[in-house]
C-alpha cells in the first residue's frame, strides 16, 4: 500500500495535496459473511435497501464547495452553457443494518452534450486519494473530459468520509499544525523522535475516534464500491462506466471484483499495485520517486543547472540539503523556516508533473545559495500540512437531505479522510521495530525518499478500527475489458503496478496501455496518443492493440 498519497496530475493541481492509496481485502472477510457473489445480500432480504435503490435524486444548481470540500466559488457553467447540478444520495451507513442510519453521498454531474440517441449513460469519476472531493475536482478539470461528455453525463462524488459525504474529522487545524511542527516525519535519532511520531499518530487516531467514531468503521473502499453500484442503479444504468485515477484505480478494481457482471466501459489511469501490503507499497514508491528524481536530475544536467555535474551528484546534493536543513532550518523572508521535511515535500510534489520541474530547479538552486523562499512556497502549495477539522462527530443523521453536517469545518478534511480510509482498508499495524528492521531496504531503494516513506507506515498506529486485509481483492473473472494506463515514469504508482493489476483482474479483463512519460498518471498529461486511446475505448468500445505504447512529448524548457 503506497503511503504517499495518490492522485492524478489534475487532482494534484486542484487540491495541492499529495495522496496515498490504501489497499485492502485480499480474501473474503467477516464483513462479507453471508453475502452473495456480488458482495450484497439478496434483494428480497433487504426491503430498506430496495427503498434506497428506488430513491429519486433532487438535482439542483451546485453551490460553492463547502469548506470541508476545500472551499472556493460555485462551479461556472460549461462553455456550451451546461450548468453543474448537485444532489445527495442516501446510502446505508452500515449495510448490515439497512433500515438504520443513512449516510449522504454528495454527487455532481454535467449532462451529456450529445444527442439522446448517442448517450451511453453516466461516466463516474474518482480522481484519487483516498480523501479527494470529486464534487470539487470534476468542474475544475471538466474541459479535459469534454469529448467524453458527447456520449456520457459526467458524474463524480465525495466518497463516504470525504467532504460533504459525512467527512471524517480528527484534530482541529491549529492543534494539528502545532503537533506536527514538533515531530520529525523521518526520525533519525534512534529513539525520542520515533517515539514522538508514534505519539502523534496515536493522538490523531484518538481525535478521529472522538469526533467521528461512529462513521470510522464504514469508510473503506469496499463500502465505497457498494456506493458506486447504488449510484449506478439510481442513475438508471445497467452497467457502471467508470474512470478511476490513482487511488480511484483501487476503487475500480474492488468494484470489478464485487460486481464483475456490472462492469461497463472502464479506464484505470495511474494504476496501484493490488498485490502489495502497506510496507511493500511504500518501498515501491521509494523506488518510484527515486527514479522520477533521477529523471529530473538528468533533465537538470541538460539545462546546465548548477546542482551537480551529473545525476549522481545532483541526488547527493538533495540528500545533503535535506539532512542539513533537518538539523538547521533556513529562515525564509516571511518569517518562517524551511526544514528537511519541507524540502522533501517540495521535491515530492514537484515530481507529480513535469510542469513543476522548472520551478523545482529554480527552488533547489536558490536554496543552495541560501534562499529558501521558492522551495518553501512549493512545499506549501504541493505538500500536505495538518489534518482535519473540529466540530461534532458528523455521523448522526441530522434529518437534512443535503448529506452535510450543520456545523461545517473551516478547511478540507482530505488529510483526515485519507488516514481513515487507509486504516480501514489495511490490516497492517506496524511498529517502530518493524520500520527499523526494513530501513536498509528503503535506504537502498532511495536515500532521499526512503526514510520518510518507511516511517509513514506507522500512520495507523493506535487506529480504533481493525483494517480489512493486507491488500485488496480485485479478481474479476467474466468482467468486461478494463483499460489500464501505466506510466513508466510514474513516481506514486510505479509502472509495474499496471501489469500486476491486469494479471490480478484476470485473463481478458485487464488490458494494459503503456505511456513512456513522466509524472503521476497519463491522461492528464495531455498526451494525444493516451487521450485518443481512452476516448476510443470509452466512446466507441474499441481497445488499443495489445502491447501498444504511447511516446511522450518533449521535456519542458528550463529556467
XYZ file of C-alpha atoms in Angstrom:
559
model
C 0.000 0.000 0.000
C 1.780 3.135 -1.135
C 1.784 5.564 1.718
C 2.334 8.808 -0.118
C -0.972 9.976 -1.465
C -2.075 9.026 -4.958
C -3.893 11.356 -7.306
C -3.970 12.419 -10.904
C -1.964 15.413 -12.015
C -5.266 17.252 -12.341
C -6.276 16.480 -8.813
C -2.836 17.452 -7.507
C -3.165 20.848 -9.126
C -6.684 21.193 -7.771
C -6.125 20.136 -4.181
C -2.411 20.887 -3.853
C -2.060 17.718 -1.819
C -0.050 14.526 -2.113
C -2.071 11.378 -1.774
C -1.691 7.802 -0.783
C -3.514 4.673 -1.628
C -4.577 2.074 0.871
C -5.043 -1.459 -0.366
C -7.425 -3.862 1.300
C -9.299 -7.141 1.083
C -7.040 -9.897 -0.213
C -9.614 -12.511 0.773
C -13.229 -12.674 1.941
C -13.564 -11.145 5.372
C -16.045 -11.365 8.201
C -17.773 -8.306 6.739
C -18.650 -10.393 3.662
C -20.058 -13.358 5.584
C -23.499 -14.310 4.308
C -23.243 -12.162 1.183
C -23.775 -13.229 -2.389
C -21.130 -13.319 -5.077
C -21.580 -9.603 -5.689
C -20.918 -8.720 -2.042
C -24.542 -7.892 -1.153
C -27.335 -9.768 0.486
C -30.247 -10.964 -1.617
C -32.546 -8.105 -2.583
C -35.595 -9.891 -1.139
C -33.935 -9.829 2.276
C -33.247 -6.084 2.126
C -36.518 -4.128 1.753
C -34.951 -0.988 3.216
C -32.056 -1.209 0.796
C -34.529 -1.716 -2.038
C -36.175 1.523 -0.961
C -32.837 3.298 -1.234
C -32.318 1.861 -4.714
C -35.594 3.436 -5.771
C -34.841 6.901 -4.437
C -35.093 9.890 -6.754
C -32.228 12.369 -6.670
C -33.099 16.041 -6.278
C -30.687 17.640 -8.750
C -30.180 21.375 -8.251
C -27.686 24.015 -9.371
C -24.456 23.490 -7.432
C -23.463 25.881 -4.657
C -19.858 26.768 -3.911
C -17.842 23.858 -2.492
C -18.168 23.727 1.267
C -15.141 24.380 3.476
C -14.777 20.659 4.158
C -14.647 20.084 0.376
C -11.913 22.679 0.050
C -13.948 25.866 -0.474
C -13.907 28.151 -3.475
C -16.523 29.552 -5.832
C -19.573 27.841 -7.261
C -18.691 25.974 -10.478
C -19.229 28.105 -13.569
C -21.339 26.769 -16.443
C -19.508 24.864 -19.147
C -18.732 26.684 -22.428
C -21.973 25.462 -24.026
C -23.970 26.815 -21.099
C -24.495 23.485 -19.333
C -24.891 24.094 -15.627
C -23.468 21.853 -12.944
C -26.057 20.005 -10.900
C -25.602 18.603 -7.398
C -27.607 16.116 -5.366
C -27.284 13.839 -2.371
C -27.761 10.077 -2.490
C -28.750 8.280 0.693
C -26.880 5.050 1.413
C -26.869 2.739 4.444
C -24.238 3.761 6.940
C -23.933 0.111 7.989
C -25.084 -2.302 5.279
C -25.697 -4.939 7.929
C -28.405 -2.567 9.200
C -30.013 -1.220 6.003
C -33.006 0.047 7.943
C -30.791 2.048 10.284
C -28.908 5.296 9.865
C -28.110 6.523 6.406
C -25.176 8.499 5.087
C -25.472 11.239 2.489
C -23.206 10.815 -0.558
C -22.645 14.146 -2.311
C -22.868 13.961 -6.132
C -22.212 16.317 -9.022
C -22.959 15.982 -12.713
C -22.903 17.715 -16.080
C -25.448 16.378 -18.542
C -24.340 14.963 -21.878
C -23.849 17.437 -24.720
C -24.673 14.914 -27.459
C -27.872 13.603 -28.987
C -30.038 11.495 -26.735
C -29.783 8.563 -29.132
C -25.985 8.564 -28.772
C -25.934 8.742 -24.981
C -24.337 5.718 -23.306
C -25.225 6.636 -19.728
C -23.266 8.179 -16.885
C -19.463 8.106 -16.612
C -18.434 8.101 -12.939
C -15.083 9.576 -11.916
C -12.865 9.086 -8.895
C -9.806 11.335 -9.120
C -7.740 9.745 -6.378
C -6.917 9.879 -2.744
C -8.288 8.444 -0.732
C -9.720 11.689 0.544
C -10.215 13.909 -2.509
C -13.572 15.572 -3.132
C -14.878 14.589 -6.549
C -17.559 17.267 -6.266
C -14.847 19.917 -6.136
C -12.472 18.254 -8.632
C -14.720 17.434 -11.590
C -15.728 21.014 -12.510
C -12.143 22.213 -12.170
C -10.967 19.861 -14.901
C -14.095 19.197 -16.915
C -12.561 20.657 -20.066
C -10.171 17.679 -20.127
C -13.170 15.369 -20.382
C -15.379 17.431 -22.685
C -15.119 14.970 -25.563
C -16.395 12.209 -23.288
C -19.444 14.343 -22.500
C -20.657 13.847 -26.057
C -21.916 10.388 -25.019
C -21.996 10.482 -21.221
C -23.254 12.510 -18.329
C -20.086 13.275 -16.351
C -20.617 12.362 -12.690
C -18.395 12.452 -9.618
C -18.906 12.265 -5.878
C -17.406 12.650 -2.437
C -16.792 9.091 -1.209
C -18.116 8.332 2.252
C -15.968 10.000 4.910
C -14.844 12.675 2.411
C -16.001 16.266 2.077
C -19.776 16.579 2.236
C -20.296 12.808 2.486
C -20.041 12.834 6.272
C -16.440 13.979 6.194
C -14.261 12.423 8.897
C -12.864 14.892 11.413
C -9.850 14.431 13.658
C -7.689 17.167 15.186
C -8.686 20.780 14.676
C -6.354 22.567 12.233
C -4.482 24.596 14.827
C -3.824 21.594 17.062
C -2.750 19.500 14.081
C -0.289 22.112 12.858
C 1.147 22.642 16.328
C 1.554 18.888 16.904
C 3.136 18.194 13.519
C 5.621 21.043 13.800
C 7.107 19.270 16.815
C 7.630 15.952 15.004
C 10.243 14.836 12.504
C 8.484 12.768 9.821
C 11.725 10.850 9.177
C 13.243 10.224 12.623
C 16.977 9.649 12.769
C 17.859 9.955 16.449
C 17.258 6.307 17.323
C 14.548 6.845 19.925
C 12.969 10.124 21.000
C 11.949 11.265 17.515
C 10.401 7.921 16.547
C 8.502 7.806 19.844
C 7.184 11.306 19.131
C 5.971 10.212 15.701
C 4.109 7.259 17.192
C 2.573 9.542 19.807
C 1.418 11.945 17.096
C -0.274 9.148 15.149
C -1.939 7.875 18.299
C -3.083 11.414 19.139
C -4.660 11.782 15.697
C -6.306 8.348 15.966
C -7.825 9.241 19.315
C -9.154 12.527 17.912
C -10.663 10.712 14.927
C -12.416 8.278 17.263
C -13.689 11.087 19.463
C -15.004 13.268 16.645
C -16.014 10.668 14.029
C -16.061 7.328 15.820
C -19.496 6.252 14.589
C -18.571 6.593 10.927
C -14.976 5.279 11.034
C -15.842 1.567 10.523
C -17.790 2.342 7.344
C -15.499 4.471 5.163
C -13.371 1.784 3.500
C -13.012 1.107 -0.203
C -15.325 -1.905 -0.137
C -18.151 0.264 1.167
C -17.355 2.968 -1.398
C -17.541 0.345 -4.165
C -21.001 -0.665 -2.983
C -21.986 3.000 -3.036
C -20.834 3.078 -6.669
C -23.209 0.272 -7.505
C -26.066 2.051 -5.764
C -25.261 5.156 -7.828
C -25.305 3.064 -10.989
C -28.784 1.819 -10.229
C -30.195 5.189 -9.211
C -28.695 6.854 -12.295
C -30.505 4.277 -14.426
C -27.539 2.398 -15.922
C -27.336 -1.353 -16.446
C -23.537 -1.195 -16.346
C -21.075 1.017 -14.490
C -18.994 3.160 -16.851
C -16.045 4.381 -14.820
C -12.854 6.463 -14.968
C -10.579 5.925 -11.969
C -7.300 7.725 -11.404
C -4.645 6.725 -8.868
C -6.469 5.537 -5.723
C -9.526 5.534 -7.968
C -7.981 2.535 -9.746
C -8.100 0.587 -6.499
C -11.742 1.533 -6.072
C -12.439 0.427 -9.629
C -10.666 -2.892 -9.121
C -12.595 -3.607 -5.928
C -15.856 -2.751 -7.701
C -14.989 -5.138 -10.536
C -14.342 -7.903 -8.011
C -17.638 -7.367 -6.205
C -19.760 -6.797 -9.311
C -17.962 -8.267 -12.350
C -21.134 -8.666 -14.391
C -21.955 -4.974 -13.934
C -18.690 -3.546 -15.285
C -19.233 -1.430 -18.389
C -16.509 0.568 -20.111
C -13.851 1.362 -17.535
C -10.452 3.074 -17.604
C -7.897 2.957 -14.771
C -5.063 5.512 -15.025
C -2.079 5.693 -12.647
C -2.678 2.140 -11.511
C -1.979 0.996 -7.954
C -0.373 -2.387 -7.372
C -3.045 -4.571 -5.736
C -0.557 -7.267 -4.713
C 1.341 -5.152 -2.158
C 0.715 -4.571 1.519
C 1.370 -1.207 3.145
C 5.105 -1.673 3.668
C 5.672 -3.190 0.232
C 3.761 -0.342 -1.375
C 5.820 2.239 0.477
C 9.018 0.518 -0.631
C 7.796 0.522 -4.221
C 7.071 4.213 -4.012
C 10.524 4.919 -2.616
C 11.993 3.372 -5.755
C 9.432 5.153 -7.927
C 10.164 8.609 -6.563
C 13.903 7.944 -6.716
C 13.604 7.047 -10.405
C 11.494 10.143 -11.074
C 14.009 12.393 -9.314
C 16.827 10.876 -11.331
C 14.856 11.682 -14.488
C 14.521 15.254 -13.227
C 18.242 15.337 -12.464
C 19.089 14.153 -15.981
C 16.953 16.970 -17.385
C 18.651 19.371 -14.944
C 22.064 18.401 -16.340
C 20.770 19.039 -19.850
C 19.717 22.528 -18.712
C 23.271 23.130 -17.421
C 21.957 23.634 -13.897
C 24.303 24.346 -11.008
C 23.180 21.476 -8.760
C 25.791 18.996 -9.953
C 27.645 17.807 -12.992
C 25.747 14.515 -13.289
C 22.713 12.677 -11.931
C 24.589 11.090 -9.033
C 25.952 14.464 -7.908
C 22.504 16.095 -8.020
C 20.981 13.293 -5.964
C 23.776 13.707 -3.435
C 23.140 17.455 -3.324
C 19.478 16.873 -2.491
C 20.278 14.280 0.190
C 22.821 16.593 1.838
C 20.426 19.525 1.638
C 17.643 17.604 3.387
C 19.998 16.475 6.157
C 21.468 19.951 6.634
C 18.074 21.666 6.893
C 16.751 18.895 9.102
C 19.421 19.895 11.622
C 19.354 23.663 10.998
C 16.276 25.048 9.204
C 16.748 28.004 6.835
C 14.924 31.222 7.599
C 12.556 32.495 4.889
C 11.610 36.076 4.070
C 8.106 35.735 5.532
C 9.483 34.915 8.961
C 9.097 31.163 8.587
C 11.593 28.348 8.170
C 12.432 25.748 5.561
C 13.336 22.412 7.144
C 14.249 18.992 5.794
C 10.670 17.702 5.767
C 9.578 20.648 3.639
C 12.432 20.074 1.200
C 11.211 16.512 0.677
C 7.624 17.748 0.417
C 8.556 20.285 -2.276
C 10.562 17.752 -4.280
C 7.952 15.020 -3.968
C 5.106 17.295 -5.023
C 7.070 18.584 -7.991
C 7.611 15.071 -9.309
C 3.864 14.576 -9.804
C 4.027 16.613 -13.018
C 6.741 17.671 -15.454
C 5.182 21.131 -15.420
C 6.615 21.647 -11.914
C 10.191 20.757 -12.867
C 11.306 24.295 -13.829
C 10.047 25.677 -10.504
C 11.788 22.884 -8.610
C 15.029 23.635 -10.427
C 14.803 27.319 -9.516
C 13.970 26.461 -5.917
C 16.826 23.998 -5.449
C 19.382 26.332 -6.996
C 18.131 29.183 -4.818
C 18.300 27.205 -1.593
C 21.874 26.137 -2.271
C 22.578 29.871 -2.322
C 20.800 30.457 0.980
C 17.342 31.484 -0.317
C 14.605 29.072 0.757
C 11.562 31.066 -0.338
C 10.783 29.187 -3.568
C 11.089 25.708 -2.030
C 9.043 26.812 0.970
C 6.304 28.013 -1.358
C 6.404 24.763 -3.330
C 6.133 22.792 -0.101
C 3.125 24.850 0.955
C 1.347 24.605 -2.397
C 2.159 20.990 -3.245
C 2.642 19.378 0.149
C 0.268 18.377 2.901
C 0.113 20.256 6.172
C -2.000 19.334 9.137
C -5.166 17.288 9.238
C -8.778 17.503 9.985
C -11.147 19.961 11.432
C -13.206 20.473 14.506
C -16.901 20.004 15.063
C -19.218 17.210 16.111
C -18.853 13.606 15.103
C -20.679 14.014 11.822
C -22.284 10.593 11.976
C -25.789 11.183 13.246
C -28.452 11.628 10.564
C -29.312 15.301 11.011
C -32.535 14.978 9.065
C -31.336 17.105 6.165
C -31.314 15.901 2.589
C -28.024 17.551 1.721
C -25.806 14.934 3.328
C -23.814 17.546 5.203
C -23.437 18.401 8.869
C -24.861 21.522 10.431
C -21.506 22.930 11.541
C -19.072 22.893 8.612
C -15.397 22.960 9.420
C -13.063 25.685 8.278
C -10.915 23.549 5.986
C -10.848 20.478 3.767
C -10.924 17.169 5.604
C -8.787 15.482 2.926
C -5.966 14.511 5.291
C -8.313 13.021 7.857
C -10.283 11.111 5.224
C -7.049 9.770 3.738
C -5.975 8.348 7.065
C -9.406 6.952 7.917
C -9.896 5.161 4.599
C -6.309 3.915 4.531
C -6.517 2.433 8.006
C -9.983 0.978 7.437
C -8.694 -0.824 4.338
C -5.350 -2.091 5.603
C -4.921 -4.589 8.431
C -1.223 -3.710 8.727
C -0.288 -2.157 12.068
C 3.453 -1.612 12.089
C 5.738 -0.759 14.985
C 8.961 1.218 15.267
C 10.834 -2.091 15.331
C 9.190 -3.108 12.045
C 10.293 0.103 10.380
C 13.832 -0.092 11.718
C 14.156 -3.691 10.513
C 13.111 -2.716 6.975
C 15.006 0.582 6.841
C 18.066 -0.797 4.958
C 15.782 -1.802 2.082
C 14.278 1.678 1.956
C 17.667 3.359 2.022
C 18.841 1.135 -0.801
C 15.728 1.995 -2.820
C 16.137 5.715 -2.171
C 18.399 7.589 0.230
C 16.252 10.665 -0.396
C 12.670 9.377 -0.129
C 13.155 6.023 1.585
C 13.280 7.119 5.246
C 10.130 9.226 5.125
C 8.144 6.562 3.294
C 9.328 3.873 5.695
C 8.230 5.878 8.724
C 4.883 6.722 7.127
C 3.970 3.053 7.595
C 3.261 3.987 11.235
C 0.286 6.133 10.204
C -2.279 3.629 11.501
C -0.700 3.317 14.969
C -3.456 3.324 17.567
C -6.238 3.276 14.969
C -9.520 2.297 16.661
C -10.923 0.262 13.743
C -9.392 -3.044 12.606
C -8.357 -2.916 8.976
C -9.946 -5.193 6.410
C -6.943 -7.051 4.941
C -3.345 -6.667 3.779
C -4.230 -5.804 0.198
C -7.348 -5.682 -1.978
C -9.032 -8.483 -3.835
C -9.598 -7.347 -7.409
C -10.011 -10.607 -9.332
C -12.951 -10.151 -11.665
C -13.441 -13.160 -13.948
C -16.131 -12.516 -16.507
C -15.956 -8.732 -16.280
C -15.836 -6.592 -19.415
C -12.347 -5.458 -20.510
C -10.829 -2.721 -18.350
C -8.243 -0.414 -19.938
C -5.238 0.146 -17.655
C -2.849 3.005 -18.432
C 0.625 2.596 -16.920
C 3.205 5.408 -16.959
C 6.847 4.275 -16.990
C 7.944 7.399 -15.075
C 5.144 7.470 -12.519
C 6.577 8.053 -9.018
C 3.452 7.455 -6.944
C 2.005 4.443 -8.743
C 5.068 2.803 -10.310
C 4.630 1.351 -13.770
C 4.846 -2.280 -12.620
C 1.533 -1.891 -10.809
C -0.444 -1.766 -14.053
C 0.796 -5.180 -15.161
C 0.094 -6.635 -11.732
C -3.409 -5.167 -11.708
C -4.020 -6.615 -15.175
C -2.907 -10.050 -14.001
C -4.945 -9.825 -10.802
C -8.120 -8.755 -12.634
C -7.835 -11.864 -14.760
C -7.323 -13.011 -18.310
C -9.184 -10.941 -20.894
C -10.175 -8.364 -18.240
C -7.103 -6.202 -17.573
C -5.826 -4.627 -20.813
C -2.652 -2.552 -20.467
C -1.542 0.529 -22.417
C 1.983 1.880 -21.754
C 2.840 5.577 -21.655
C 6.555 6.372 -21.642
C 6.157 9.612 -19.764
C 6.833 11.451 -16.525
C 4.618 12.458 -13.632
C 1.697 10.743 -11.973
C -0.902 9.285 -14.301
C -1.093 9.695 -18.065
C -4.403 11.076 -19.355
C -3.995 14.453 -17.654
C -0.545 14.859 -19.189
C -2.403 15.816 -22.353
C -0.534 13.206 -24.402
C -2.550 12.879 -27.654
C -1.853 9.156 -28.005
C -3.116 8.368 -24.496
C -6.162 10.568 -24.881
C -7.070 9.054 -28.222
C -6.842 5.522 -26.782
C -9.015 6.417 -23.793
C -11.569 8.262 -25.918
C -11.741 5.441 -28.447
C -12.494 2.860 -25.765
C -14.949 4.884 -23.699
C -16.783 6.355 -26.693
C -16.585 3.562 -29.279
C -15.745 0.460 -27.247
C -12.529 -0.291 -29.174
C -9.385 -1.205 -27.236
C -5.863 -0.387 -28.438
C -3.727 -3.201 -29.794
C -2.067 -5.349 -27.181
C 1.377 -4.037 -26.325
C 0.504 -0.530 -27.531
C 2.905 2.192 -26.372
C 2.427 5.971 -26.299
C 5.534 8.133 -26.501
C 5.900 11.396 -24.539
C 6.025 14.981 -25.672
C 9.401 16.780 -25.333
C 10.519 17.693 -21.812
C 9.731 21.240 -20.639
C 12.206 24.022 -21.274
C 14.444 25.062 -18.397
C 14.653 28.175 -16.310
